[in-house]
Amino acid sequence: MKKLFAVLGDPIAHSMSPAMHNDLFAYYHIDAVYVPVHVKAEVLEDAVKGLRAMGAAGFNVTVPHKSAIIPFLDGVDELALRIGAVNTVVNENGKLIGYNTDGPGFIKSLQKIGSPVSNRKILIIGAGGAARAIYFSLAQYQQEEIDIANRTFEKAQKIVQECPFPVSSTALSLNEASQRVENYDLIIQTTKVGMFPKVQEQPIELLKLKNQVHVCDIIYNPLYTQFLQEAERMGATIQNGVDTLVFQGALAFEKWTGIFPDVQRMNDHVLKLLGGTEC
Ligand code: ATR
């Protein structure tokens, strides 16, 4: 029987996940379908009950449900629980178990380009769900420092306070981050600033960037944000959000099928859908 997979979110029309996973199911000859489902917050519990009743093999959860879903699941893995957000659910013998592949997906994207994942001085810009997943995942590896800068300072402070792993961390304002930018060798932009249609915006100044810094932006629309363009002009190596998107999807696919998929194929497929070439 055809296996059912889904992604729940609000909005959901923009999600790349259905195209990405349906292509993989066809490529690996797996009889399955992956559908986008528009779910408002007030019916999230009903949606989970519905998927459970239909015997869905697994599903993704996206904005704004990644934290709210937790009480409706039968179990949550330790990292996802610490992050406080689930983006992937696996039906394990009738039990719905939640995982987070956003943070681990980001780590894999660094490993792909040979960038070290430990002993680094890191600045994370933003303190939303994506920042939290990336912060907790990176903090598991020995780091010299992970600072977080956010428009709402208290949210950055909260992440620093809640980190269960020992790491030197300071919460900063966006202005402070602009002033201290030369301190870091890895900078990760996780806010929506610079996303289409407001492509001229960027969250902090990079004028003091030091040489040999690696700058990531988890935005993939546009592929080449104002922030990444400035970082490249200042001599940084840059990486956009396509790799993180692909690797979080690849890790979810692996949890559902046991197959770690061809990420180059996923990358090419996503780029074709986005209508661009990678930076
Ligand atoms: P996600 O779960 O995708 O990370 P989110 O939880 O809505 O999304 O977080 C969005 C992040 O972008 C937050 O850090 C937010 O800053 P605030 O905590 O101050 O809201 C940041 N952000 C959104 N719009 C911004 C803007 N115009 N300027 C600066 N930061 C912004």
Short mmCIF file of C-alpha atoms and ligand atoms in Angstrom, two decimals, residues 63 126-131 150-152 155 174 190-193 201 203, ligand 1:
data_model
loop_
_atom_site.label_atom_id
_atom_site.label_comp_id
_atom_site.label_asym_id
_atom_site.label_seq_id
_atom_site.Cartn_x
_atom_site.Cartn_y
_atom_site.Cartn_z
CA VAL A 63 6.37 27.25 10.95
CA GLY A 126 18.64 35.83 15.26
CA ALA A 127 16.98 34.03 18.15
CA GLY A 128 14.01 32.28 16.55
CA GLY A 129 13.43 28.57 16.05
CA ALA A 130 16.15 28.15 13.43
CA ALA A 131 18.74 29.94 15.58
CA ASN A 150 19.07 39.53 18.17
CA ARG A 151 16.77 42.52 17.65
CA THR A 152 14.89 41.47 20.79
CA LYS A 155 15.24 36.23 23.29
CA LEU A 174 22.51 43.74 16.62
CA THR A 190 19.11 33.01 10.73
CA THR A 191 16.65 35.93 10.61
CA LYS A 192 14.22 36.74 7.82
CA VAL A 193 16.06 40.00 7.10
CA GLU A 201 18.02 44.67 3.95
CA PRO A 203 20.71 42.51 9.88
P1 ATR B 1 12.29 30.93 12.64
O1 ATR B 1 11.58 29.96 13.53
O2 ATR B 1 12.14 30.63 11.18
O3 ATR B 1 13.72 31.16 13.05
P2 ATR B 1 11.10 33.17 14.03
O4 ATR B 1 10.99 32.36 15.25
O5 ATR B 1 9.94 33.98 13.60
O6 ATR B 1 11.50 32.31 12.76
O7 ATR B 1 12.38 34.12 14.21
C1 ATR B 1 12.66 35.12 13.34
C2 ATR B 1 13.97 35.83 13.71
O8 ATR B 1 14.15 36.88 12.77
C3 ATR B 1 13.97 36.46 15.09
O9 ATR B 1 15.29 36.46 15.60
C4 ATR B 1 13.52 37.90 14.77
O10 ATR B 1 13.91 38.87 15.71
P3 ATR B 1 12.98 39.17 17.01
O11 ATR B 1 13.23 38.05 17.97
O12 ATR B 1 13.43 40.48 17.49
O13 ATR B 1 11.55 39.19 16.49
C5 ATR B 1 14.27 38.12 13.48
N1 ATR B 1 13.72 39.22 12.69
C6 ATR B 1 12.56 39.19 11.97
N2 ATR B 1 12.39 40.39 11.36
C7 ATR B 1 13.45 41.18 11.71
C8 ATR B 1 13.85 42.50 11.41
N3 ATR B 1 13.12 43.29 10.58
N4 ATR B 1 15.00 42.99 11.93
C9 ATR B 1 15.74 42.21 12.76
N5 ATR B 1 15.42 40.93 13.10
C10 ATR B 1 14.29 40.42 12.58
#
